[in-house]
Tab-separated table of C-alpha atoms in Angstrom:
chain	number	residue	atom	x	y	z
A	790	MET	CA	46.969	34.431	-53.536
A	791	TYR	CA	44.497	32.936	-56.304
A	792	MET	CA	43.698	30.321	-53.528
A	793	LYS	CA	42.576	32.599	-51.154
A	794	GLN	CA	40.042	34.031	-53.368
A	795	LEU	CA	38.992	31.042	-54.423
A	796	LEU	CA	39.172	30.082	-50.698
A	797	LEU	CA	36.697	33.327	-50.054
A	798	PHE	CA	34.641	32.611	-53.379
A	799	ALA	CA	33.914	29.225	-52.057
A	800	ILE	CA	32.765	30.362	-48.198
A	801	ALA	CA	30.764	32.900	-49.679
A	802	THR	CA	28.654	30.944	-51.699
A	803	MET	CA	28.172	27.950	-49.505
A	804	LEU	CA	27.028	31.087	-47.121
A	805	THR	CA	24.790	32.470	-49.466
A	806	ALA	CA	23.636	29.033	-50.281
A	807	GLN	CA	22.456	28.427	-46.752
A	808	ALA	CA	20.820	31.758	-46.158
A	809	GLN	CA	18.513	31.213	-49.252
A	810	ALA	CA	17.426	27.164	-48.090
A	811	VAL	CA	14.382	26.780	-47.622
A	812	THR	CA	13.096	25.334	-44.089
A	813	SER	CA	10.598	22.212	-43.726
A	814	ASP	CA	8.141	24.641	-41.729
A	815	ARG	CA	8.763	26.755	-44.760
A	816	PHE	CA	7.737	24.507	-47.766
A	817	ILE	CA	4.915	23.079	-45.623
A	818	PHE	CA	3.490	26.305	-45.243
A	819	ASP	CA	3.536	27.232	-48.690
A	820	PHE	CA	2.648	23.708	-49.651
A	821	LEU	CA	-0.632	24.154	-47.715
A	822	GLU	CA	-1.815	27.314	-48.846
A	823	GLN	CA	-1.071	26.606	-52.836
A	824	SER	CA	-2.943	23.311	-51.646
A	825	GLN	CA	-5.880	25.210	-50.889
A	826	ARG	CA	-5.637	27.214	-53.798
A	827	THR	CA	-5.487	24.403	-56.385
A	828	LEU	CA	-8.506	22.261	-54.867
A	829	ASN	CA	-10.645	25.773	-55.350
A	830	VAL	CA	-9.667	26.380	-58.922
A	831	THR	CA	-9.973	21.972	-59.164
A	832	ASN	CA	-12.888	21.538	-57.762
A	833	GLU	CA	-14.790	24.820	-59.916
A	834	LYS	CA	-13.105	23.229	-63.073
A	835	ARG	CA	-14.644	19.375	-62.099
A	836	ALA	CA	-18.067	20.496	-61.001
A	837	ALA	CA	-18.667	22.463	-64.004
A	838	THR	CA	-17.808	19.535	-65.818
A	839	GLY	CA	-19.921	17.385	-63.409
A	840	LYS	CA	-17.342	14.967	-62.193
A	841	ARG	CA	-15.927	14.023	-58.867
A	842	LEU	CA	-14.984	16.239	-56.815
A	843	TYR	CA	-11.804	16.284	-54.336
A	844	CYS	CA	-12.147	17.196	-50.590
A	845	GLU	CA	-12.903	21.142	-50.173
A	846	ALA	CA	-10.056	21.216	-47.938
A	847	LEU	CA	-7.495	19.387	-46.008
A	848	ASN	CA	-8.103	18.064	-42.610
A	849	ASN	CA	-5.851	17.560	-40.057
A	850	GLU	CA	-4.905	14.211	-40.208
A	851	GLN	CA	-4.010	14.845	-44.078
A	852	ILE	CA	-1.649	18.310	-42.798
A	853	LEU	CA	-0.329	16.233	-40.464
A	854	LEU	CA	0.485	13.578	-43.085
A	855	ILE	CA	1.986	16.500	-45.772
A	856	ALA	CA	3.886	18.055	-42.654
A	857	ALA	CA	5.269	14.467	-41.002
A	858	THR	CA	6.355	13.768	-44.759
A	859	ALA	CA	8.312	17.325	-45.702
A	860	SER	CA	9.876	17.125	-42.756
A	861	VAL	CA	11.947	13.880	-43.251
A	862	PRO	CA	15.793	15.025	-43.906
A	863	ASP	CA	16.436	14.837	-47.553
A	864	ILE	CA	13.592	13.561	-49.165
A	865	THR	CA	13.108	13.799	-52.756
A	866	VAL	CA	9.958	15.196	-54.771
A	867	ALA	CA	9.249	11.620	-56.149
A	868	GLN	CA	9.480	10.354	-52.396
A	869	PHE	CA	7.303	13.200	-51.228
A	870	THR	CA	4.727	12.764	-54.174
A	871	GLU	CA	4.335	8.725	-53.142
A	872	ALA	CA	4.423	8.883	-49.601
A	873	VAL	CA	1.735	11.707	-49.149
A	874	SER	CA	-0.386	10.067	-52.391
A	875	ASN	CA	-0.281	6.409	-50.416
A	876	ASP	CA	-2.779	7.898	-47.586
A	877	LEU	CA	-3.666	11.771	-48.283
A	878	LYS	CA	-7.151	10.185	-49.387
A	879	CYS	CA	-8.551	13.720	-50.785
A	880	TYR	CA	-10.118	12.402	-53.946
A	881	PRO	CA	-12.790	10.478	-52.586
A	882	VAL	CA	-12.108	6.278	-52.375
A	883	PHE	CA	-14.709	4.064	-54.210
A	884	PHE	CA	-14.601	1.193	-51.707
A	885	PRO	CA	-12.267	2.285	-48.383
A	886	PRO	CA	-12.560	-1.027	-46.665
A	887	LEU	CA	-10.278	-2.557	-49.497
A	888	GLY	CA	-7.532	0.409	-50.032
A	889	ARG	CA	-5.338	-1.135	-52.631
A	890	LYS	CA	-5.158	-4.266	-51.369
A	891	GLY	CA	-6.024	-7.760	-53.752
A	892	VAL	CA	-6.675	-7.751	-57.374
A	893	THR	CA	-10.618	-5.898	-56.363
A	894	GLY	CA	-9.156	-3.394	-54.364
A	895	THR	CA	-6.391	-2.302	-56.943
A	896	LEU	CA	-9.142	-2.119	-59.350
A	897	LEU	CA	-11.961	-0.778	-57.306
A	898	ASN	CA	-9.327	2.071	-55.742
A	899	THR	CA	-6.434	3.129	-57.814
A	900	LYS	CA	-8.279	5.871	-59.719
A	901	ALA	CA	-8.324	7.705	-55.247
A	902	TYR	CA	-4.318	7.046	-55.538
A	903	VAL	CA	-4.225	8.229	-59.246
A	904	MET	CA	-6.075	11.328	-58.412
A	905	ASP	CA	-4.393	12.069	-55.672
A	906	VAL	CA	-0.897	11.739	-57.412
A	907	MET	CA	-1.923	14.692	-60.104
A	908	LEU	CA	-3.240	16.810	-56.922
A	909	ILE	CA	0.229	16.931	-55.752
A	910	GLN	CA	1.547	16.777	-58.680
A	911	ASP	CA	-0.470	19.790	-59.190
A	912	ILE	CA	0.817	21.715	-56.078
A	913	LEU	CA	4.371	21.026	-56.818
A	914	LYS	CA	4.362	22.411	-60.111
A	915	TRP	CA	2.393	25.328	-59.480
A	916	MET	CA	4.732	26.260	-56.867
A	917	ASN	CA	7.688	26.010	-59.338
A	918	ASN	CA	6.176	28.409	-61.921
A	919	GLY	CA	4.452	26.071	-64.158
A	920	LYS	CA	7.266	23.227	-63.992
A	921	MET	CA	7.713	19.960	-62.539
A	922	PRO	CA	10.242	19.735	-60.228
A	923	HIS	CA	12.540	16.848	-61.364
A	924	ALA	CA	12.114	13.480	-58.812
A	925	ASP	CA	15.540	13.319	-57.746
A	926	THR	CA	15.383	16.955	-56.686
A	927	PRO	CA	14.955	17.173	-52.946
A	928	LEU	CA	12.016	18.753	-52.043
A	929	LEU	CA	13.144	21.951	-50.141
A	930	GLN	CA	14.861	22.792	-53.022
A	931	SER	CA	11.951	22.250	-55.957
A	932	TYR	CA	10.522	25.789	-55.322
A	933	ASP	CA	11.143	29.503	-55.267
A	934	PRO	CA	9.257	30.542	-51.893
A	935	ASP	CA	10.030	34.131	-53.116
A	936	PHE	CA	7.500	33.385	-55.822
A	937	PHE	CA	4.319	33.289	-53.147
A	938	LYS	CA	5.040	37.235	-52.659
A	939	GLN	CA	3.416	37.700	-55.149
A	940	PHE	CA	0.096	36.565	-53.674
A	941	GLU	CA	0.797	38.903	-50.276
A	942	ASN	CA	-1.483	41.629	-49.692
C-alpha cells in the first residue's frame, strides 16, 4: 500500500512540475518585454548622469539572437548570458571593425561586451524577483512567469 501511494505521489509531482514548466516561447516573450522596461529605466538613469546610452529598443537581429539562444534545449543561465552578450551589441561598440579580436579590439571594445552582460543580468534579476539566478540553473527554470501578472491591466 505504501509503495502504491509513493508511486501516485511521484506521478502527481511529475505532472505538476510539467504543468508549471515555462516554454521557451513564454520565456522569450517575458524576456523581451522586460528588456524594454529595463532599457527604458537604465537609459533614463544614464541620461540623467550624462553617460552613454544603450540602444532604445532591441532590433530584429537582437530579438532573433535572444529567441534562438533561449530555444536551445537545456541551456543554462550562464550559457545564455554568454551567448547573447557576445553578439547583442545593445551598448555601443567603440570600434566595430575590430570586435574583441586582438589586443587593440579587446582594449577598445570590451566595455560594450561587459555592459551587455550587465544588461542581461539586470533583466534576469528582475525576472527572478531581484535575485540573480544561479549560473547553472536551466534558463527556463530561472524565473517565475506569474511574477509578470502584477503588470497586466
